[in-house]
Amino acid sequence: EPGIFKRMCKDAANNSDKKYILIIDEINRGNISKILGELISLIEANYRGSDHKLKLAYSQESFYVPENLYIIGTMNTADRSLAGLDIALRRRFAFKEMPPKLKPLDGVQVAGVSVRKLLKVMNQRIEVLLDRDHCLGHAYFMPLKEDGLTEEQKLARLELIFRNQILPLLQEYFFEDWQRICWVLNDHRKPDLDRFVGQVEQAVAELFGVANVPV
Protein backbone atom coordinates (compact mmCIF):
# COMPACT_ATOMS: atom_id res chain seq x y z
CA GLU A 1 0.00 0.00 0.00
CA PRO A 2 1.59 3.32 -1.06
CA GLY A 3 2.47 5.66 1.79
CA ILE A 4 1.88 3.11 4.57
CA PHE A 5 5.32 3.71 6.08
CA LYS A 6 4.83 7.48 6.22
CA ARG A 7 1.38 7.02 7.73
CA MET A 8 2.71 4.66 10.40
CA CYS A 9 5.46 7.16 11.23
CA LYS A 10 2.85 9.87 11.75
CA ASP A 11 0.62 7.61 13.85
CA ALA A 12 3.59 6.55 16.01
CA ALA A 13 4.69 10.17 16.46
CA ASN A 14 1.19 11.16 17.57
CA ASN A 15 0.94 8.24 20.01
CA SER A 16 4.37 8.03 21.62
CA ASP A 17 3.05 5.87 24.49
CA LYS A 18 2.25 3.01 22.10
CA LYS A 19 4.51 0.68 20.14
CA TYR A 20 4.05 0.26 16.39
CA ILE A 21 5.44 -2.62 14.34
CA LEU A 22 5.83 -2.67 10.56
CA ILE A 23 6.45 -6.19 9.22
CA ILE A 24 7.73 -6.49 5.65
CA ASP A 25 7.48 -10.11 4.51
CA GLU A 26 10.25 -11.26 2.15
CA ILE A 27 11.86 -7.85 2.27
CA ASN A 28 14.62 -8.98 -0.10
CA ARG A 29 12.01 -9.37 -2.84
CA GLY A 30 10.39 -6.00 -2.27
CA ASN A 31 10.90 -2.69 -4.02
CA ILE A 32 12.59 -0.86 -1.16
CA SER A 33 12.28 2.55 -2.81
CA LYS A 34 8.51 2.11 -2.83
CA ILE A 35 8.33 0.63 0.67
CA LEU A 36 10.58 3.09 2.53
CA GLY A 37 11.08 5.91 0.04
CA GLU A 38 13.12 8.91 1.16
CA LEU A 39 13.03 7.83 4.78
CA ILE A 40 15.46 4.94 4.37
CA SER A 41 18.24 7.17 5.70
CA LEU A 42 16.31 7.68 8.96
CA ILE A 43 15.59 4.09 9.99
CA GLU A 44 19.02 3.61 11.60
CA ALA A 45 18.87 3.53 15.39
CA ASN A 46 21.09 6.61 15.83
CA TYR A 47 18.94 8.69 13.46
CA ARG A 48 15.59 8.02 15.16
CA GLY A 49 13.50 10.65 16.90
CA SER A 50 12.42 14.23 16.36
CA ASP A 51 16.01 15.51 16.67
CA HIS A 52 16.76 14.05 13.25
CA LYS A 53 14.13 15.55 11.00
CA LEU A 54 14.39 15.35 7.22
CA LYS A 55 12.77 17.61 4.66
CA LEU A 56 11.22 15.38 2.03
CA ALA A 57 12.30 16.24 -1.50
CA TYR A 58 8.87 16.08 -3.14
CA SER A 59 6.45 17.28 -0.47
CA GLN A 60 8.93 19.48 1.44
CA GLU A 61 7.46 18.08 4.66
CA SER A 62 9.56 18.01 7.80
CA PHE A 63 9.59 14.34 8.78
CA TYR A 64 11.26 11.82 11.11
CA VAL A 65 11.01 8.17 12.13
CA PRO A 66 9.78 7.84 15.75
CA GLU A 67 11.63 5.64 18.22
CA ASN A 68 8.45 3.69 19.01
CA LEU A 69 8.15 2.35 15.44
CA TYR A 70 9.82 -1.04 14.97
CA ILE A 71 10.57 -2.44 11.52
CA ILE A 72 10.84 -6.21 11.00
CA GLY A 73 11.80 -7.64 7.62
CA THR A 74 11.59 -11.38 7.02
CA MET A 75 13.55 -13.30 4.41
CA ASN A 76 14.55 -16.81 3.48
CA THR A 77 18.33 -17.07 3.52
CA ALA A 78 18.18 -19.99 1.07
CA ASP A 79 16.60 -17.64 -1.47
CA ARG A 80 19.10 -16.62 -4.13
CA SER A 81 17.56 -13.14 -4.34
CA LEU A 82 19.24 -12.41 -0.99
CA ALA A 83 22.48 -11.80 -2.87
CA GLY A 84 20.92 -8.77 -4.53
CA LEU A 85 19.80 -7.16 -1.29
CA ASP A 86 20.79 -3.53 -1.24
CA ILE A 87 23.90 -2.83 0.87
CA ALA A 88 22.29 0.33 2.25
CA LEU A 89 19.44 -1.78 3.58
CA ARG A 90 21.72 -4.48 5.00
CA ARG A 91 23.56 -2.08 7.29
CA ARG A 92 20.33 -0.61 8.67
CA PHE A 93 19.05 -3.90 10.08
CA ALA A 94 20.28 -6.29 12.76
CA PHE A 95 20.10 -9.82 11.34
CA LYS A 96 18.65 -12.50 13.62
CA GLU A 97 18.78 -16.11 12.50
CA MET A 98 15.56 -18.10 12.97
CA PRO A 99 16.54 -21.78 12.66
CA PRO A 100 13.96 -24.61 12.56
CA LYS A 101 12.47 -25.38 15.97
CA LEU A 102 12.18 -28.97 17.13
CA LYS A 103 10.23 -28.38 20.35
CA PRO A 104 6.84 -27.79 18.62
CA LEU A 105 7.11 -31.35 17.27
CA ASP A 106 7.64 -32.97 20.68
CA GLY A 107 5.49 -36.07 21.05
CA VAL A 108 4.41 -36.15 17.39
CA GLN A 109 4.79 -39.70 16.07
CA VAL A 110 3.71 -41.34 12.83
CA ALA A 111 3.81 -45.13 12.59
CA GLY A 112 6.05 -45.20 15.65
CA VAL A 113 8.55 -42.72 14.17
CA SER A 114 9.38 -39.50 16.04
CA VAL A 115 8.79 -36.59 13.63
CA ARG A 116 11.07 -34.40 15.76
CA LYS A 117 13.96 -36.86 15.34
CA LEU A 118 13.14 -37.30 11.65
CA LEU A 119 13.45 -33.55 11.01
CA LYS A 120 16.56 -33.23 13.18
CA VAL A 121 18.47 -35.97 11.36
CA MET A 122 17.43 -34.78 7.88
CA ASN A 123 18.61 -31.26 8.72
CA GLN A 124 21.91 -32.60 10.05
CA ARG A 125 22.44 -34.35 6.73
CA ILE A 126 21.48 -31.24 4.74
CA GLU A 127 23.90 -29.15 6.80
CA VAL A 128 26.76 -31.57 6.04
CA LEU A 129 25.91 -31.92 2.33
CA LEU A 130 24.99 -28.28 1.67
CA ASP A 131 24.82 -25.71 4.49
CA ARG A 132 22.69 -24.70 7.46
CA ASP A 133 20.79 -22.04 5.50
CA HIS A 134 18.95 -24.78 3.60
CA CYS A 135 17.64 -26.69 6.61
CA LEU A 136 13.97 -27.67 6.47
CA GLY A 137 11.55 -25.69 8.61
CA HIS A 138 9.40 -27.34 11.26
CA ALA A 139 6.28 -25.70 9.80
CA TYR A 140 6.08 -28.37 7.07
CA PHE A 141 5.24 -30.97 9.72
CA MET A 142 2.89 -28.93 11.91
CA PRO A 143 -0.27 -30.29 10.14
CA LEU A 144 0.54 -33.62 11.80
CA LYS A 145 -0.37 -32.05 15.17
CA GLU A 146 -4.01 -31.51 14.22
CA ASP A 147 -6.37 -32.99 16.80
CA GLY A 148 -8.38 -36.07 16.01
CA LEU A 149 -6.16 -37.55 13.30
CA THR A 150 -6.04 -41.34 13.12
CA GLU A 151 -2.76 -43.13 12.51
CA GLU A 152 -3.82 -43.79 8.91
CA GLN A 153 -4.59 -40.10 8.39
CA LYS A 154 -1.26 -39.06 9.89
CA LEU A 155 0.61 -41.45 7.63
CA ALA A 156 -1.30 -40.23 4.56
CA ARG A 157 -0.62 -36.61 5.53
CA LEU A 158 3.10 -37.31 6.07
CA GLU A 159 3.22 -38.92 2.63
CA LEU A 160 1.75 -35.78 1.05
CA ILE A 161 4.19 -33.57 2.95
CA PHE A 162 7.13 -35.49 1.51
CA ARG A 163 5.65 -35.87 -1.97
CA ASN A 164 4.42 -32.30 -2.49
CA GLN A 165 6.79 -30.22 -0.34
CA ILE A 166 9.95 -31.93 0.91
CA LEU A 167 10.97 -33.81 -2.26
CA PRO A 168 10.45 -30.84 -4.65
CA LEU A 169 12.41 -28.63 -2.24
CA LEU A 170 15.29 -31.11 -2.08
CA GLN A 171 15.28 -31.32 -5.88
CA GLU A 172 15.75 -27.56 -6.03
CA TYR A 173 18.37 -27.47 -3.29
CA PHE A 174 20.52 -30.22 -4.81
CA PHE A 175 19.89 -29.40 -8.48
CA GLU A 176 18.43 -32.84 -9.22
CA ASP A 177 21.45 -34.61 -7.71
CA TRP A 178 19.48 -37.71 -6.76
CA GLN A 179 22.37 -39.39 -4.97
CA ARG A 180 22.59 -36.63 -2.39
CA ILE A 181 18.80 -36.46 -2.12
CA CYS A 182 18.80 -40.18 -1.35
CA TRP A 183 21.44 -39.60 1.32
CA VAL A 184 19.22 -37.00 3.01
CA LEU A 185 16.29 -39.44 2.93
CA ASN A 186 18.47 -42.41 3.98
CA ASP A 187 17.29 -44.31 0.89
CA HIS A 188 20.67 -45.94 0.36
CA ARG A 189 20.16 -48.00 3.52
CA LYS A 190 16.57 -49.09 2.86
CA PRO A 191 15.03 -52.02 0.99
CA ASP A 192 13.84 -51.06 -2.50
CA LEU A 193 10.16 -51.05 -1.49
CA ASP A 194 10.75 -48.56 1.34
CA ARG A 195 12.69 -45.97 -0.66
CA PHE A 196 11.35 -42.53 -1.50
CA VAL A 197 13.23 -42.44 -4.81
CA GLY A 198 13.15 -45.30 -7.28
CA GLN A 199 15.25 -45.80 -10.40
CA VAL A 200 13.74 -47.12 -13.60
CA GLU A 201 16.09 -49.33 -15.58
CA GLN A 202 16.23 -48.22 -19.21
CA ALA A 203 16.78 -50.73 -22.01
CA VAL A 204 19.52 -48.73 -23.74
CA ALA A 205 19.95 -51.19 -26.59
CA GLU A 206 16.25 -51.07 -27.40
CA LEU A 207 16.19 -47.28 -27.29
CA PHE A 208 19.33 -46.55 -29.35
CA GLY A 209 20.18 -49.77 -31.12
CA VAL A 210 23.69 -51.18 -31.11
CA ALA A 211 25.46 -47.78 -31.12
CA ASN A 212 27.84 -47.13 -28.24
CA VAL A 213 25.81 -44.69 -26.16
CA PRO A 214 27.44 -43.33 -22.97
CA VAL A 215 25.23 -43.84 -19.91
mmCIF file of C-alpha atoms in Angstrom:
data_model
loop_
_atom_site.group_PDB
_atom_site.id
_atom_site.type_symbol
_atom_site.label_atom_id
_atom_site.label_comp_id
_atom_site.label_asym_id
_atom_site.label_seq_id
_atom_site.Cartn_x
_atom_site.Cartn_y
_atom_site.Cartn_z
ATOM 1 C CA GLU A 1 0.000 0.000 0.000
ATOM 2 C CA PRO A 2 1.593 3.320 -1.064
ATOM 3 C CA GLY A 3 2.466 5.656 1.794
ATOM 4 C CA ILE A 4 1.877 3.112 4.568
ATOM 5 C CA PHE A 5 5.322 3.710 6.077
ATOM 6 C CA LYS A 6 4.830 7.475 6.225
ATOM 7 C CA ARG A 7 1.385 7.020 7.727
ATOM 8 C CA MET A 8 2.706 4.658 10.399
ATOM 9 C CA CYS A 9 5.455 7.156 11.231
ATOM 10 C CA LYS A 10 2.852 9.874 11.748
ATOM 11 C CA ASP A 11 0.624 7.613 13.851
ATOM 12 C CA ALA A 12 3.589 6.552 16.006
ATOM 13 C CA ALA A 13 4.688 10.170 16.460
ATOM 14 C CA ASN A 14 1.189 11.164 17.570
ATOM 15 C CA ASN A 15 0.942 8.239 20.010
ATOM 16 C CA SER A 16 4.369 8.034 21.620
ATOM 17 C CA ASP A 17 3.053 5.872 24.492
ATOM 18 C CA LYS A 18 2.247 3.012 22.097
ATOM 19 C CA LYS A 19 4.508 0.676 20.139
ATOM 20 C CA TYR A 20 4.052 0.256 16.386
ATOM 21 C CA ILE A 21 5.440 -2.625 14.343
ATOM 22 C CA LEU A 22 5.831 -2.667 10.562
ATOM 23 C CA ILE A 23 6.446 -6.191 9.220
ATOM 24 C CA ILE A 24 7.729 -6.493 5.651
ATOM 25 C CA ASP A 25 7.478 -10.107 4.515
ATOM 26 C CA GLU A 26 10.247 -11.256 2.154
ATOM 27 C CA ILE A 27 11.862 -7.846 2.272
ATOM 28 C CA ASN A 28 14.620 -8.979 -0.095
ATOM 29 C CA ARG A 29 12.012 -9.373 -2.837
ATOM 30 C CA GLY A 30 10.390 -6.004 -2.271
ATOM 31 C CA ASN A 31 10.900 -2.688 -4.016
ATOM 32 C CA ILE A 32 12.594 -0.862 -1.159
ATOM 33 C CA SER A 33 12.277 2.548 -2.808
ATOM 34 C CA LYS A 34 8.509 2.105 -2.829
ATOM 35 C CA ILE A 35 8.328 0.632 0.669
ATOM 36 C CA LEU A 36 10.576 3.087 2.527
ATOM 37 C CA GLY A 37 11.082 5.912 0.041
ATOM 38 C CA GLU A 38 13.117 8.907 1.155
ATOM 39 C CA LEU A 39 13.028 7.829 4.785
ATOM 40 C CA ILE A 40 15.461 4.945 4.365
ATOM 41 C CA SER A 41 18.241 7.170 5.699
ATOM 42 C CA LEU A 42 16.312 7.682 8.958
ATOM 43 C CA ILE A 43 15.592 4.087 9.988
ATOM 44 C CA GLU A 44 19.015 3.608 11.597
ATOM 45 C CA ALA A 45 18.874 3.533 15.391
ATOM 46 C CA ASN A 46 21.088 6.610 15.831
ATOM 47 C CA TYR A 47 18.935 8.686 13.462
ATOM 48 C CA ARG A 48 15.594 8.018 15.155
ATOM 49 C CA GLY A 49 13.502 10.646 16.900
ATOM 50 C CA SER A 50 12.422 14.233 16.360
ATOM 51 C CA ASP A 51 16.007 15.511 16.675
ATOM 52 C CA HIS A 52 16.759 14.048 13.250
ATOM 53 C CA LYS A 53 14.126 15.546 10.995
ATOM 54 C CA LEU A 54 14.387 15.353 7.225
ATOM 55 C CA LYS A 55 12.771 17.614 4.662
ATOM 56 C CA LEU A 56 11.215 15.377 2.032
ATOM 57 C CA ALA A 57 12.295 16.237 -1.500
ATOM 58 C CA TYR A 58 8.873 16.077 -3.137
ATOM 59 C CA SER A 59 6.448 17.278 -0.469
ATOM 60 C CA GLN A 60 8.930 19.482 1.442
ATOM 61 C CA GLU A 61 7.456 18.079 4.656
ATOM 62 C CA SER A 62 9.564 18.009 7.799
ATOM 63 C CA PHE A 63 9.593 14.340 8.782
ATOM 64 C CA TYR A 64 11.258 11.820 11.114
ATOM 65 C CA VAL A 65 11.010 8.165 12.134
ATOM 66 C CA PRO A 66 9.779 7.843 15.749
ATOM 67 C CA GLU A 67 11.629 5.638 18.216
ATOM 68 C CA ASN A 68 8.446 3.687 19.010
ATOM 69 C CA LEU A 69 8.147 2.348 15.440
ATOM 70 C CA TYR A 70 9.823 -1.044 14.971
ATOM 71 C CA ILE A 71 10.568 -2.443 11.517
ATOM 72 C CA ILE A 72 10.841 -6.206 10.998
ATOM 73 C CA GLY A 73 11.799 -7.641 7.620
ATOM 74 C CA THR A 74 11.586 -11.383 7.020
ATOM 75 C CA MET A 75 13.546 -13.297 4.409
ATOM 76 C CA ASN A 76 14.546 -16.813 3.479
ATOM 77 C CA THR A 77 18.333 -17.071 3.525
ATOM 78 C CA ALA A 78 18.176 -19.988 1.067
ATOM 79 C CA ASP A 79 16.596 -17.642 -1.470
ATOM 80 C CA ARG A 80 19.096 -16.616 -4.134
ATOM 81 C CA SER A 81 17.556 -13.139 -4.338
ATOM 82 C CA LEU A 82 19.236 -12.410 -0.985
ATOM 83 C CA ALA A 83 22.477 -11.796 -2.872
ATOM 84 C CA GLY A 84 20.921 -8.770 -4.529
ATOM 85 C CA LEU A 85 19.801 -7.158 -1.288
ATOM 86 C CA ASP A 86 20.793 -3.530 -1.238
ATOM 87 C CA ILE A 87 23.895 -2.827 0.866
ATOM 88 C CA ALA A 88 22.294 0.326 2.251
ATOM 89 C CA LEU A 89 19.439 -1.780 3.575
ATOM 90 C CA ARG A 90 21.722 -4.476 4.998
ATOM 91 C CA ARG A 91 23.561 -2.077 7.287
ATOM 92 C CA ARG A 92 20.330 -0.606 8.667
ATOM 93 C CA PHE A 93 19.055 -3.901 10.080
ATOM 94 C CA ALA A 94 20.280 -6.290 12.760
ATOM 95 C CA PHE A 95 20.102 -9.822 11.340
ATOM 96 C CA LYS A 96 18.650 -12.500 13.615
ATOM 97 C CA GLU A 97 18.782 -16.114 12.504
ATOM 98 C CA MET A 98 15.563 -18.099 12.967
ATOM 99 C CA PRO A 99 16.539 -21.781 12.656
ATOM 100 C CA PRO A 100 13.965 -24.613 12.561
ATOM 101 C CA LYS A 101 12.474 -25.379 15.965
ATOM 102 C CA LEU A 102 12.177 -28.973 17.129
ATOM 103 C CA LYS A 103 10.230 -28.384 20.346
ATOM 104 C CA PRO A 104 6.840 -27.794 18.623
ATOM 105 C CA LEU A 105 7.113 -31.349 17.273
ATOM 106 C CA ASP A 106 7.639 -32.968 20.681
ATOM 107 C CA GLY A 107 5.488 -36.072 21.049
ATOM 108 C CA VAL A 108 4.414 -36.154 17.386
ATOM 109 C CA GLN A 109 4.794 -39.696 16.069
ATOM 110 C CA VAL A 110 3.714 -41.338 12.834
ATOM 111 C CA ALA A 111 3.814 -45.128 12.590
ATOM 112 C CA GLY A 112 6.052 -45.200 15.650
ATOM 113 C CA VAL A 113 8.549 -42.718 14.172
ATOM 114 C CA SER A 114 9.377 -39.495 16.035
ATOM 115 C CA VAL A 115 8.789 -36.595 13.632
ATOM 116 C CA ARG A 116 11.074 -34.401 15.759
ATOM 117 C CA LYS A 117 13.957 -36.857 15.340
ATOM 118 C CA LEU A 118 13.138 -37.301 11.652
ATOM 119 C CA LEU A 119 13.451 -33.553 11.010
ATOM 120 C CA LYS A 120 16.559 -33.227 13.182
ATOM 121 C CA VAL A 121 18.469 -35.972 11.357
ATOM 122 C CA MET A 122 17.428 -34.782 7.878
ATOM 123 C CA ASN A 123 18.609 -31.260 8.716
ATOM 124 C CA GLN A 124 21.912 -32.601 10.047
ATOM 125 C CA ARG A 125 22.443 -34.354 6.726
ATOM 126 C CA ILE A 126 21.484 -31.244 4.736
ATOM 127 C CA GLU A 127 23.899 -29.150 6.802
ATOM 128 C CA VAL A 128 26.755 -31.567 6.035
ATOM 129 C CA LEU A 129 25.913 -31.921 2.327
ATOM 130 C CA LEU A 130 24.987 -28.283 1.674
ATOM 131 C CA ASP A 131 24.823 -25.710 4.489
ATOM 132 C CA ARG A 132 22.688 -24.704 7.457
ATOM 133 C CA ASP A 133 20.794 -22.037 5.499
ATOM 134 C CA HIS A 134 18.951 -24.776 3.596
ATOM 135 C CA CYS A 135 17.640 -26.692 6.611
ATOM 136 C CA LEU A 136 13.969 -27.674 6.474
ATOM 137 C CA GLY A 137 11.549 -25.690 8.613
ATOM 138 C CA HIS A 138 9.401 -27.340 11.256
ATOM 139 C CA ALA A 139 6.284 -25.704 9.799
ATOM 140 C CA TYR A 140 6.079 -28.365 7.074
ATOM 141 C CA PHE A 141 5.242 -30.968 9.715
ATOM 142 C CA MET A 142 2.892 -28.935 11.907
ATOM 143 C CA PRO A 143 -0.265 -30.286 10.141
ATOM 144 C CA LEU A 144 0.539 -33.617 11.802
ATOM 145 C CA LYS A 145 -0.371 -32.054 15.171
ATOM 146 C CA GLU A 146 -4.008 -31.512 14.215
ATOM 147 C CA ASP A 147 -6.373 -32.988 16.803
ATOM 148 C CA GLY A 148 -8.384 -36.073 16.006
ATOM 149 C CA LEU A 149 -6.160 -37.549 13.299
ATOM 150 C CA THR A 150 -6.044 -41.337 13.117
ATOM 151 C CA GLU A 151 -2.760 -43.131 12.508
ATOM 152 C CA GLU A 152 -3.824 -43.790 8.910
ATOM 153 C CA GLN A 153 -4.593 -40.097 8.387
ATOM 154 C CA LYS A 154 -1.264 -39.057 9.895
ATOM 155 C CA LEU A 155 0.614 -41.453 7.627
ATOM 156 C CA ALA A 156 -1.300 -40.231 4.560
ATOM 157 C CA ARG A 157 -0.618 -36.611 5.528
ATOM 158 C CA LEU A 158 3.095 -37.309 6.065
ATOM 159 C CA GLU A 159 3.223 -38.919 2.628
ATOM 160 C CA LEU A 160 1.747 -35.779 1.052
ATOM 161 C CA ILE A 161 4.187 -33.565 2.952
ATOM 162 C CA PHE A 162 7.130 -35.490 1.511
ATOM 163 C CA ARG A 163 5.649 -35.869 -1.973
ATOM 164 C CA ASN A 164 4.424 -32.304 -2.487
ATOM 165 C CA GLN A 165 6.786 -30.223 -0.343
ATOM 166 C CA ILE A 166 9.949 -31.932 0.913
ATOM 167 C CA LEU A 167 10.971 -33.808 -2.255
ATOM 168 C CA PRO A 168 10.452 -30.839 -4.649
ATOM 169 C CA LEU A 169 12.413 -28.634 -2.243
ATOM 170 C CA LEU A 170 15.294 -31.110 -2.078
ATOM 171 C CA GLN A 171 15.281 -31.322 -5.884
ATOM 172 C CA GLU A 172 15.749 -27.562 -6.035
ATOM 173 C CA TYR A 173 18.371 -27.473 -3.286
ATOM 174 C CA PHE A 174 20.520 -30.217 -4.809
ATOM 175 C CA PHE A 175 19.889 -29.395 -8.484
ATOM 176 C CA GLU A 176 18.425 -32.845 -9.223
ATOM 177 C CA ASP A 177 21.447 -34.612 -7.707
ATOM 178 C CA TRP A 178 19.484 -37.715 -6.758
ATOM 179 C CA GLN A 179 22.370 -39.391 -4.974
ATOM 180 C CA ARG A 180 22.589 -36.630 -2.386
ATOM 181 C CA ILE A 181 18.797 -36.457 -2.122
ATOM 182 C CA CYS A 182 18.799 -40.176 -1.352
ATOM 183 C CA TRP A 183 21.442 -39.596 1.324
ATOM 184 C CA VAL A 184 19.222 -37.002 3.007
ATOM 185 C CA LEU A 185 16.293 -39.438 2.926
ATOM 186 C CA ASN A 186 18.469 -42.410 3.985
ATOM 187 C CA ASP A 187 17.290 -44.306 0.887
ATOM 188 C CA HIS A 188 20.674 -45.941 0.356
ATOM 189 C CA ARG A 189 20.161 -47.997 3.519
ATOM 190 C CA LYS A 190 16.574 -49.094 2.855
ATOM 191 C CA PRO A 191 15.026 -52.023 0.990
ATOM 192 C CA ASP A 192 13.843 -51.059 -2.497
ATOM 193 C CA LEU A 193 10.158 -51.053 -1.494
ATOM 194 C CA ASP A 194 10.750 -48.562 1.341
ATOM 195 C CA ARG A 195 12.694 -45.967 -0.660
ATOM 196 C CA PHE A 196 11.352 -42.530 -1.502
ATOM 197 C CA VAL A 197 13.228 -42.441 -4.807
ATOM 198 C CA GLY A 198 13.153 -45.298 -7.283
ATOM 199 C CA GLN A 199 15.249 -45.796 -10.398
ATOM 200 C CA VAL A 200 13.738 -47.119 -13.602
ATOM 201 C CA GLU A 201 16.094 -49.326 -15.585
ATOM 202 C CA GLN A 202 16.231 -48.219 -19.213
ATOM 203 C CA ALA A 203 16.780 -50.725 -22.007
ATOM 204 C CA VAL A 204 19.521 -48.729 -23.736
ATOM 205 C CA ALA A 205 19.953 -51.195 -26.591
ATOM 206 C CA GLU A 206 16.246 -51.068 -27.399
ATOM 207 C CA LEU A 207 16.195 -47.281 -27.289
ATOM 208 C CA PHE A 208 19.326 -46.552 -29.346
ATOM 209 C CA GLY A 209 20.177 -49.765 -31.122
ATOM 210 C CA VAL A 210 23.686 -51.183 -31.109
ATOM 211 C CA ALA A 211 25.457 -47.781 -31.123
ATOM 212 C CA ASN A 212 27.838 -47.129 -28.238
ATOM 213 C CA VAL A 213 25.809 -44.693 -26.157
ATOM 214 C CA PRO A 214 27.441 -43.325 -22.973
ATOM 215 C CA VAL A 215 25.230 -43.841 -19.915
#
